[in-house]
mmCIF file of C-alpha atoms and ligand atoms in Angstrom:
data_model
loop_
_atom_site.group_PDB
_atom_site.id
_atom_site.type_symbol
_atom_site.label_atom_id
_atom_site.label_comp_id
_atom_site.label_asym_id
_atom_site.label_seq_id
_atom_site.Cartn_x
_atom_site.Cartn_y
_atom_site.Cartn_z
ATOM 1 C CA UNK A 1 1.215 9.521 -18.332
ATOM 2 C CA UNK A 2 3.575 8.395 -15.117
ATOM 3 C CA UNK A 3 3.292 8.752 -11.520
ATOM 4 C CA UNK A 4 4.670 11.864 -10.307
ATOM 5 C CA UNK A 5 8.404 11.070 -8.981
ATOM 6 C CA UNK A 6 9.523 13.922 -5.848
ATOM 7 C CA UNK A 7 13.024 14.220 -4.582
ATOM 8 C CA UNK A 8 12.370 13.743 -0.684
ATOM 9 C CA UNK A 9 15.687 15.329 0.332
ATOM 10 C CA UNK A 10 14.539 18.837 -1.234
ATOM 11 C CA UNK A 11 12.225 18.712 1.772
ATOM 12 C CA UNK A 12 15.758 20.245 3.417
ATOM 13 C CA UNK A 13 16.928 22.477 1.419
ATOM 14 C CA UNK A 14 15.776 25.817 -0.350
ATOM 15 C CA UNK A 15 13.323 24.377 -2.193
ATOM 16 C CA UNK A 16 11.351 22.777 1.100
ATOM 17 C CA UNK A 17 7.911 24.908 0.097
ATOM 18 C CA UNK A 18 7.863 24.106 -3.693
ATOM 19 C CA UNK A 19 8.833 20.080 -2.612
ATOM 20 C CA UNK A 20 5.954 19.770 0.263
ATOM 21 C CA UNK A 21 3.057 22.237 -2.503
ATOM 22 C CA UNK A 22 4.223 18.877 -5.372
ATOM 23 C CA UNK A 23 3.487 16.386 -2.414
ATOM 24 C CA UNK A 24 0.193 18.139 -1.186
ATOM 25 C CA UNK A 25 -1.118 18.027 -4.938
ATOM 26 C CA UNK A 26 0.183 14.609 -5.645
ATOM 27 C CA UNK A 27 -1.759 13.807 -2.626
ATOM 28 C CA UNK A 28 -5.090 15.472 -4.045
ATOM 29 C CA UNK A 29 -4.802 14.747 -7.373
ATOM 30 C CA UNK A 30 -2.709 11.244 -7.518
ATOM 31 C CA UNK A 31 -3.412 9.705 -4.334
ATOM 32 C CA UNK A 32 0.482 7.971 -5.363
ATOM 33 C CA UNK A 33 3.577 9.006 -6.165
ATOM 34 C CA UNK A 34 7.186 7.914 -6.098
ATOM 35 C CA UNK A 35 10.111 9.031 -3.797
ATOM 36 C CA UNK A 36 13.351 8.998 -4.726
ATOM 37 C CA UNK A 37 16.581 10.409 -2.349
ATOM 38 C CA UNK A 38 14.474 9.382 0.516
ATOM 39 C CA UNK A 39 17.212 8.453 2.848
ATOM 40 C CA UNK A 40 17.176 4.736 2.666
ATOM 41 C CA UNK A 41 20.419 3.597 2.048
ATOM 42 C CA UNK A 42 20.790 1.757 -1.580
ATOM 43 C CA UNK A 43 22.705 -0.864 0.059
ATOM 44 C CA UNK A 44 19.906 -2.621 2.197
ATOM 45 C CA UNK A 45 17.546 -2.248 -0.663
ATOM 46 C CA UNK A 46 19.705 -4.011 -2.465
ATOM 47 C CA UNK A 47 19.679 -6.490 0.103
ATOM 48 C CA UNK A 48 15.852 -6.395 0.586
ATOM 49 C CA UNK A 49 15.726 -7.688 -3.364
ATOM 50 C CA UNK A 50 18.350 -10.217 -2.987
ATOM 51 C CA UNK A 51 16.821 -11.606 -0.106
ATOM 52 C CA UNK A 52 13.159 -11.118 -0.860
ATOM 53 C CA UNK A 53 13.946 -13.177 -4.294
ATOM 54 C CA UNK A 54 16.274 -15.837 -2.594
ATOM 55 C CA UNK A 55 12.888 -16.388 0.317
ATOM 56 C CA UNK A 56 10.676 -16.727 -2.982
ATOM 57 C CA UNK A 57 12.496 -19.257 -4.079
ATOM 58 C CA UNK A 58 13.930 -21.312 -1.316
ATOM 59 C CA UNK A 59 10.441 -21.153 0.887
ATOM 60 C CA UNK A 60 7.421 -20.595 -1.234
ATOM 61 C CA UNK A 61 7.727 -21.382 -5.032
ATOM 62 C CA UNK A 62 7.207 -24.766 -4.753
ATOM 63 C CA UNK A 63 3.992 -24.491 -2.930
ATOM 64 C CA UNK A 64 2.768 -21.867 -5.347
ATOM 65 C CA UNK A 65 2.305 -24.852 -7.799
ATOM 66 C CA UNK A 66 -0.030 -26.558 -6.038
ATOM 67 C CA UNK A 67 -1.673 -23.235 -4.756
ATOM 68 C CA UNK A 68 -5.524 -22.190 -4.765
ATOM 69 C CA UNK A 69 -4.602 -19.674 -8.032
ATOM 70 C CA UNK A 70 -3.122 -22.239 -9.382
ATOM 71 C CA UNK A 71 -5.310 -25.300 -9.159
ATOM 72 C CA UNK A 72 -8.295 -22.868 -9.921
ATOM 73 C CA UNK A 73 -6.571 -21.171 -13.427
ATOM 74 C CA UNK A 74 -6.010 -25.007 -14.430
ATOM 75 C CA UNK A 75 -9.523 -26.353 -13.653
ATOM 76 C CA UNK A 76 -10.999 -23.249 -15.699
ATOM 77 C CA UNK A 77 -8.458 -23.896 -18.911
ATOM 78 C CA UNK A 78 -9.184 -27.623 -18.724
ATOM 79 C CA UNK A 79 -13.016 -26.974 -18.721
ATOM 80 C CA UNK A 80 -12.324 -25.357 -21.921
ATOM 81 C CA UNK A 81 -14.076 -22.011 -20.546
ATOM 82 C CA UNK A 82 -12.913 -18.767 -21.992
ATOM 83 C CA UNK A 83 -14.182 -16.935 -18.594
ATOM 84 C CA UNK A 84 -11.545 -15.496 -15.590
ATOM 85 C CA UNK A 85 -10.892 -16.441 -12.118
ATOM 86 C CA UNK A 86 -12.338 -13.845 -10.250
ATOM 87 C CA UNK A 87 -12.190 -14.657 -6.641
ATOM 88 C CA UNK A 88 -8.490 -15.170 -5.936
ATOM 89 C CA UNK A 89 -5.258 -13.252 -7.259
ATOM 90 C CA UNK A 90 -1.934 -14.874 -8.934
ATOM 91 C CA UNK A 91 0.338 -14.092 -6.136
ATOM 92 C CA UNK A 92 2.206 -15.143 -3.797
ATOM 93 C CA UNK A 93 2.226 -13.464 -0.051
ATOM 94 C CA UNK A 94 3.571 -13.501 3.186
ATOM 95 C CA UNK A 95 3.136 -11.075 5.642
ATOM 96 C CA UNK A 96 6.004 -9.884 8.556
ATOM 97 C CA UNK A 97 4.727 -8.002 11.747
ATOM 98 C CA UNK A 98 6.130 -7.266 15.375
ATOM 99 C CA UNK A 99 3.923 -9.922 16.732
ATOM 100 C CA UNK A 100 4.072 -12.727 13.604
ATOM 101 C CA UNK A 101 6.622 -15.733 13.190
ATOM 102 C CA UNK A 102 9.616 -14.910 10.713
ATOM 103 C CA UNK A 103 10.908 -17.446 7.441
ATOM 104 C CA UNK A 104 14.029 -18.423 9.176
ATOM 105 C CA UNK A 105 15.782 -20.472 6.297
ATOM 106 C CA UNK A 106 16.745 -18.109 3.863
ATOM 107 C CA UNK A 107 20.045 -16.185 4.934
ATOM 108 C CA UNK A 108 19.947 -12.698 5.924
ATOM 109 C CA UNK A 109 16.058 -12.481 5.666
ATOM 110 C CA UNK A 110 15.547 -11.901 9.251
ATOM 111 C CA UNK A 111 17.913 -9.079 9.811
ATOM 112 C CA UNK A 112 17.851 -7.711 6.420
ATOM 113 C CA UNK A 113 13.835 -7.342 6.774
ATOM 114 C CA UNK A 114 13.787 -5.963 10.304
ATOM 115 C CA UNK A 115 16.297 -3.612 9.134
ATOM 116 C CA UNK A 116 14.212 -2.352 6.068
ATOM 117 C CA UNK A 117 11.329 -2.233 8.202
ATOM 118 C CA UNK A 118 12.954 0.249 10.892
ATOM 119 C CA UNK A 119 13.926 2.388 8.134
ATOM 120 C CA UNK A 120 10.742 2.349 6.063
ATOM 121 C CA UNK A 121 9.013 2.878 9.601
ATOM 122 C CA UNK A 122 10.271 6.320 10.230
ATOM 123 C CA UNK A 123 9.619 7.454 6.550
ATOM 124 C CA UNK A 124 6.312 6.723 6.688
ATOM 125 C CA UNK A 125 6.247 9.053 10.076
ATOM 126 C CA UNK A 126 8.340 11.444 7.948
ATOM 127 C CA UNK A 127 5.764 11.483 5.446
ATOM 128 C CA UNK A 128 2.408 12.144 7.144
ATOM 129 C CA UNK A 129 4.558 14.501 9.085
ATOM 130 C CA UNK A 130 4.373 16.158 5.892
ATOM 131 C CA UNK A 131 0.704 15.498 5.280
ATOM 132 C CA UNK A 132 0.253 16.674 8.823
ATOM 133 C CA UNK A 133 1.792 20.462 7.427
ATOM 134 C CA UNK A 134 0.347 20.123 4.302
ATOM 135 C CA UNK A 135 -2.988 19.667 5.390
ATOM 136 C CA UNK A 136 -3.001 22.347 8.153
ATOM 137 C CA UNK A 137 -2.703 19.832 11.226
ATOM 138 C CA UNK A 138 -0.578 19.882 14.151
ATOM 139 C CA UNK A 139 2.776 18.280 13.697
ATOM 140 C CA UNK A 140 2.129 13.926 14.594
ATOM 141 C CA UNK A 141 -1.500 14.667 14.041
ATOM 142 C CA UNK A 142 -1.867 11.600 12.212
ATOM 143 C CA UNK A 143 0.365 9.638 14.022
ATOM 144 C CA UNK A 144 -1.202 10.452 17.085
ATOM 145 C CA UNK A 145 -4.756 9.639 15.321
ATOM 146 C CA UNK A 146 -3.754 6.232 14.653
ATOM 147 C CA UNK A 147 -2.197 5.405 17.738
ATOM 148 C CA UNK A 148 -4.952 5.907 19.685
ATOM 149 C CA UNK A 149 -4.154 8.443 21.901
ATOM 150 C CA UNK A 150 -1.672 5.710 23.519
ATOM 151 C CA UNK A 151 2.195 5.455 22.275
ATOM 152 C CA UNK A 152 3.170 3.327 19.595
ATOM 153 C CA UNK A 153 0.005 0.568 19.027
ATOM 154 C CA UNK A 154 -0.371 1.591 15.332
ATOM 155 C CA UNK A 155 0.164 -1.532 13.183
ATOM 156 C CA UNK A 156 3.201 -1.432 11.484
ATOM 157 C CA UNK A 157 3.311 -4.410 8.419
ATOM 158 C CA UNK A 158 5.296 -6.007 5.873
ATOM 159 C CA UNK A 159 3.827 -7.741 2.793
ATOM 160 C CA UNK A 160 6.397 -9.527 0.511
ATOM 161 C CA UNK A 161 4.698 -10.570 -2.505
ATOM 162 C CA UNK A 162 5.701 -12.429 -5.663
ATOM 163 C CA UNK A 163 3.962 -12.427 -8.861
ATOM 164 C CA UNK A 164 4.840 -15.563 -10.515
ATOM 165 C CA UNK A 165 4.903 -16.056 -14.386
ATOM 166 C CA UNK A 166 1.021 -16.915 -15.422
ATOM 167 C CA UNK A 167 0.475 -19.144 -18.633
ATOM 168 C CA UNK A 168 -3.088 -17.507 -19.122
ATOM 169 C CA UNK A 169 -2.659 -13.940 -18.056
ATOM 170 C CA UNK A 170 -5.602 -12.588 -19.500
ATOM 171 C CA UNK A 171 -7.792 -15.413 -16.966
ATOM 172 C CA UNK A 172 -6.551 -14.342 -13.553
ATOM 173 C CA UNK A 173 -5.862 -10.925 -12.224
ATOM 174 C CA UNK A 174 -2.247 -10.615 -10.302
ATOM 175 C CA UNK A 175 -4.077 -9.000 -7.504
ATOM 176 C CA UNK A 176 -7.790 -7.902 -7.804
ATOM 177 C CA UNK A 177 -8.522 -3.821 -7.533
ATOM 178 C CA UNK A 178 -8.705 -2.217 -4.498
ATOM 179 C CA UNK A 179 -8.161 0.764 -2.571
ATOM 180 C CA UNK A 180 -5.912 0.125 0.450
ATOM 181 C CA UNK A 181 -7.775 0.267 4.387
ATOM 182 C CA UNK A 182 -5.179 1.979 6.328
ATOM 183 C CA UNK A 183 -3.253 4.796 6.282
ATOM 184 C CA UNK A 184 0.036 5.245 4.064
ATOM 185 C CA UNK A 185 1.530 2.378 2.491
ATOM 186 C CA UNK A 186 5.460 2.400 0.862
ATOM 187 C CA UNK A 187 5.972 0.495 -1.458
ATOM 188 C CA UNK A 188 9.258 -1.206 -2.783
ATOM 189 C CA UNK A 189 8.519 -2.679 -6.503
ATOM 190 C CA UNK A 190 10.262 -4.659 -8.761
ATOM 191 C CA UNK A 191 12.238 -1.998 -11.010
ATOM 192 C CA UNK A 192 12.277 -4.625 -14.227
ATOM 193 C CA UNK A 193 9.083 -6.406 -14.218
ATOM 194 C CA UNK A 194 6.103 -4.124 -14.192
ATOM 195 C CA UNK A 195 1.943 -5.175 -13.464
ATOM 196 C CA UNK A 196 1.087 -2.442 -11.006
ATOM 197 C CA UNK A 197 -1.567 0.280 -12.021
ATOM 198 C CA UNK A 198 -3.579 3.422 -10.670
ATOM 199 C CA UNK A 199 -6.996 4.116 -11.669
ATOM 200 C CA UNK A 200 -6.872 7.457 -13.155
ATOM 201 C CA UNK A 201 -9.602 9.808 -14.221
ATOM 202 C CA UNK A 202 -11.465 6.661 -15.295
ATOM 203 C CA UNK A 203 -8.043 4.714 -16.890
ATOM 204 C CA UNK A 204 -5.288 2.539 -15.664
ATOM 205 C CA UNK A 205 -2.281 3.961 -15.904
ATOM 206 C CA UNK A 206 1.300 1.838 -14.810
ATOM 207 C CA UNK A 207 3.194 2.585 -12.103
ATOM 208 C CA UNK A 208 6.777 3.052 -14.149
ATOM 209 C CA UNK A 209 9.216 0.735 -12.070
ATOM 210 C CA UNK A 210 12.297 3.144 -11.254
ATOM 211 C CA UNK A 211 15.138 1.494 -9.419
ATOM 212 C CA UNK A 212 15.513 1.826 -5.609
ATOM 213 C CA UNK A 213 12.280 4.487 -5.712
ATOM 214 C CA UNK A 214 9.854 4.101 -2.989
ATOM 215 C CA UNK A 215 6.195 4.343 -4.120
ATOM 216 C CA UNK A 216 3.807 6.093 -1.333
ATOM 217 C CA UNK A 217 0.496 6.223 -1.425
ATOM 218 C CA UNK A 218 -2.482 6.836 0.637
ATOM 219 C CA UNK A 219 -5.362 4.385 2.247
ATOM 220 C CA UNK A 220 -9.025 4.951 2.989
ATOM 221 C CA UNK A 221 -8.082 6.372 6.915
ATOM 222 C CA UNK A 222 -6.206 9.064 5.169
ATOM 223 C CA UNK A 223 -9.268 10.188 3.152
ATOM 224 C CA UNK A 224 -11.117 10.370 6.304
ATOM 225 C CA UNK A 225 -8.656 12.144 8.290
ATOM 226 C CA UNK A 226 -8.206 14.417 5.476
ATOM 227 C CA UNK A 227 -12.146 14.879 5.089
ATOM 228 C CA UNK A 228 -11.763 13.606 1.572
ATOM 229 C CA UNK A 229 -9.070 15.833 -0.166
ATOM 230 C CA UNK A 230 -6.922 13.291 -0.041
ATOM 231 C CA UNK A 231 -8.513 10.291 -1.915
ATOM 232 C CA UNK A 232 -7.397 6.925 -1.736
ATOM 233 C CA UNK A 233 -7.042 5.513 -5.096
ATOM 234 C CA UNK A 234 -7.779 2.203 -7.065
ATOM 235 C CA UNK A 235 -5.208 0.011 -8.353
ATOM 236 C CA UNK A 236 -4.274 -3.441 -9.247
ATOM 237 C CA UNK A 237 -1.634 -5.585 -10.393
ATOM 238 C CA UNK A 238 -1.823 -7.352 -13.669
ATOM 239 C CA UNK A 239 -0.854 -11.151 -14.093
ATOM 240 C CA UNK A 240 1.953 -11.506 -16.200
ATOM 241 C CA UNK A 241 3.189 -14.613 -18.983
ATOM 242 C CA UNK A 242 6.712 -13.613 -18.250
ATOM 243 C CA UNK A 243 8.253 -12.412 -15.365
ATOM 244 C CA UNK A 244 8.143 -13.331 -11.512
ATOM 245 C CA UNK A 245 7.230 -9.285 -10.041
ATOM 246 C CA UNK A 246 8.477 -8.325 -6.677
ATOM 247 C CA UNK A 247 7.507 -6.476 -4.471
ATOM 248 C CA UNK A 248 7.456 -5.397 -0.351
ATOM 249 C CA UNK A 249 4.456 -3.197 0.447
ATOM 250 C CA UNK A 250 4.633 -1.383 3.961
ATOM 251 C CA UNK A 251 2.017 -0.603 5.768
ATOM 252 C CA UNK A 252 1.183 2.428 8.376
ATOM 253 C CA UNK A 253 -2.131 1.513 9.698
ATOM 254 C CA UNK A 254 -4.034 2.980 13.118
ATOM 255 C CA UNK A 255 -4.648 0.572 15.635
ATOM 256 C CA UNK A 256 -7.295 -1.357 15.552
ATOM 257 C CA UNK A 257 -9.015 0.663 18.815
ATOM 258 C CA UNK A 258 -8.034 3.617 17.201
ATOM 259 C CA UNK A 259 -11.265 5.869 16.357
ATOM 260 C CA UNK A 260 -11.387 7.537 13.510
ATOM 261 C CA UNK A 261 -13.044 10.562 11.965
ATOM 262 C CA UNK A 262 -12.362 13.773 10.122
ATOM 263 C CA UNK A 263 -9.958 16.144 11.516
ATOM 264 C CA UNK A 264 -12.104 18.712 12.900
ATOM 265 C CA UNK A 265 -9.769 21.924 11.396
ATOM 266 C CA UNK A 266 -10.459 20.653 7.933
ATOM 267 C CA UNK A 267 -14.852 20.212 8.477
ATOM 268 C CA UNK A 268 -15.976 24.126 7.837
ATOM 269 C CA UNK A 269 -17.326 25.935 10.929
ATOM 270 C CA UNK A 270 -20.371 26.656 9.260
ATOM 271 C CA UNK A 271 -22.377 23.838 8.917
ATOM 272 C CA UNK A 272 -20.420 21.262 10.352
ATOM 273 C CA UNK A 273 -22.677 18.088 10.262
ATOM 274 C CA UNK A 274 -23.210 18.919 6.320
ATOM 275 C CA UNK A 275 -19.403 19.485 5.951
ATOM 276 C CA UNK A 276 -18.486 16.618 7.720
ATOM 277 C CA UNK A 277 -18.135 13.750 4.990
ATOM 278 C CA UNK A 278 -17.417 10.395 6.612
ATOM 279 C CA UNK A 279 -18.161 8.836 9.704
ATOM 280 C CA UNK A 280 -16.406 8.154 12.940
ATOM 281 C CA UNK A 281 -15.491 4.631 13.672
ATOM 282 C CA UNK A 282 -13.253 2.485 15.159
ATOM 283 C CA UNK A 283 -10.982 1.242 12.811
ATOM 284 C CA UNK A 284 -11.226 -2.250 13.961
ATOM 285 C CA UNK A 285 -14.901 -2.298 12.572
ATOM 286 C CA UNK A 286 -13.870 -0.743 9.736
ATOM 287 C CA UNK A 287 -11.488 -3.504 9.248
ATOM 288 C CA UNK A 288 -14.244 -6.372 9.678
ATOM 289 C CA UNK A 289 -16.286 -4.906 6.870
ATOM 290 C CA UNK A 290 -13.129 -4.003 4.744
ATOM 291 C CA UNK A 291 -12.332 -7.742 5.085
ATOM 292 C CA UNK A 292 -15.813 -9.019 3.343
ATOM 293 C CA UNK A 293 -15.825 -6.369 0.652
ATOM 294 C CA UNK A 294 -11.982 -5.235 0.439
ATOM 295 C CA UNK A 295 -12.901 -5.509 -3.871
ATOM 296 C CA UNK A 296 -15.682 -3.853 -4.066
ATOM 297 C CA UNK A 297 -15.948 0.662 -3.886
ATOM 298 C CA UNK A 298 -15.081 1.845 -0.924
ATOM 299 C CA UNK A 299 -18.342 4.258 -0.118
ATOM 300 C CA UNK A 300 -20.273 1.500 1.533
ATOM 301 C CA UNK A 301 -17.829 0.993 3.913
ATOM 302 C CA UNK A 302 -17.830 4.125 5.325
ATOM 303 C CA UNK A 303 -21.709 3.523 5.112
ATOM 304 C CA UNK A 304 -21.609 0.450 6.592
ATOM 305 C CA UNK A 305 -19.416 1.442 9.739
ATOM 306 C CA UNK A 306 -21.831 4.796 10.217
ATOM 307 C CA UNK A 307 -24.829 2.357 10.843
ATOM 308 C CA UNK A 308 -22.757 0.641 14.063
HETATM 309 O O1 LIG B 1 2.267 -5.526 -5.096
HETATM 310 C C1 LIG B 1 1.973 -4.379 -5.384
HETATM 311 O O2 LIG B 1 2.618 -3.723 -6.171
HETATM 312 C C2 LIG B 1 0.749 -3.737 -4.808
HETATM 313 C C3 LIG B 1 0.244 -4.433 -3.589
HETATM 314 C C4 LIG B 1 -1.054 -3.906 -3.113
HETATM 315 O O3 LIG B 1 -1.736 -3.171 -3.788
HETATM 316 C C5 LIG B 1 -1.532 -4.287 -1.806
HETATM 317 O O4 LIG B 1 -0.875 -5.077 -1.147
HETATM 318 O O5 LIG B 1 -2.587 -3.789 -1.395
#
């Protein structure tokens, strides 16, 4: 089985209807799925991997050997235990934001990155433009959602991670499961080394690495927006002997003032406290409980931020 792969430039053409029905079910039945002809130019990702590999190296790699994973996998080997490390992931991580400080050391990471990240910016506002139609909303209903009602204060981040080679693979987990907090998240992967996987009616499926694809998939303030028919879905990334996996996750995530709650078009007239399945909350909240239990299911979260 494989991730469902949708050319994003049919969106423009004669086949616009079939393109955004494959996207609309991909978004009910996959919660991921991989773009390709999606308008970024094959030059800067290019650039984005030679960078993002050249920043590993010259700026983190030699602190990953003295890192938390790593001290922890080594104490648990040389206790002779044949347990896991459960509470941290083998990777590597560095986040870039508006507001954060930049690596300045490695060439061309600076202006290669804040290039990516305009372009990778207005896809995701192409794409939940096209959850906005899909799902019967007005067009920059969910933009709008997770700005706040104000312009532009949705959080817009960029998580470059490395998953180094790990000697004991089967003791450490690349990066723990999870579903994702925010809203739509791109995601740029390694096309040789693979590790990332989907929970999928109950089994883990990969997430085939396709060169210069862009991965999309939704968070847990999509499936509230959406009023749950558009789940957001487990996955994980396995630790790997050989290999060091990139990859450059982007995230579209409301504001943290942002309130959110099921669009009110998609909760039946009927009985519309019944119909209604999550919460409202501000996202913020959300965040602080997300934070403590960001491993654990995702329904007592929503739970959790009712009670406030
Ligand atoms: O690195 C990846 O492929 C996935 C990253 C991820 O799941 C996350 O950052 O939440």
């Amino acid at each position: 089985m494989a991730i469902p792969v949708i050319d994003f430039s049919k969106l423009n053409g004669e086949e616009r209807a079939k393109t955004l029905a494959l996207i609309d079910k991909c978004c009910e039945e996959w919660g991921f799925f991989q773009l390709v002809n999606h308008g970024i130019p094959e030059e800067l990702l290019e650039r984005v991997k030679n960078v993002s590999s050249e920043f590993y190296k010259l700026e983190r790699e030699e602190n990953f050997k003295t890192s938390t994973p790593v001290k922890m996998l080594n104490e648990l080997v040389e206790s002779g235990s044949s347990g896991k490390v459960e509470s941290v992931d083998w990777e590597d991580i560095f986040l870039l934001s508006d507001s954060n400080e930049w690596p300045s050391q490695t060439p061309g990471f600076r202006e290669t990155m804040g290039e990516y990240r305009g372009e990778l910016k207005n896809l995701a506002l192409k794409v939940m433009e096209v959850m906005d139609e899909n799902l019967g909303l007005p067009k920059g209903y969910i933009k709008k959602a997770f700005n706040g009602g104000e312009e532009d204060t949705a959080f817009f981040g960029t998580k470059v991670s490395h998953y180094p080679p790990c000697p004991h693979p089967e003791m450490v987990n690349g990066l723990r499961a999870h579903t994702d907090a925010g809203g739509v998240v791109l995601l740029f992967q390694d096309d040789q080394v693979h590790g990332l996987q989907i929970l999928k009616d109950g089994e883990w499926i990969d997430v085939q690495p396709m060169k210069n694809s862009i991965v999309i998939n939704t968070g847990d303030q999509i499936e509230v927006l959406s009023n749950g028919r558009y789940k957001s879905v487990w996955h994980r990334v396995l630790a790997l002997r050989d290999g060091n996996r990139r990859s450059v996750a982007s995230f579209y995530n409301p504001s943290y003032k942002a309130t959110i709650a099921p669009a009110q078009q998609l909760v039946e007239k009927s009985n519309k406290e019944a119909n209604q399945h999550y919460p409202r909350f501000v996202f913020g909240d959300y965040m602080s409980v997300y934070t403590e239990q960001k491993f654990l299911p995702k329904e007592p979260r929503f739970q959790a931020v009712k009670a406030k």
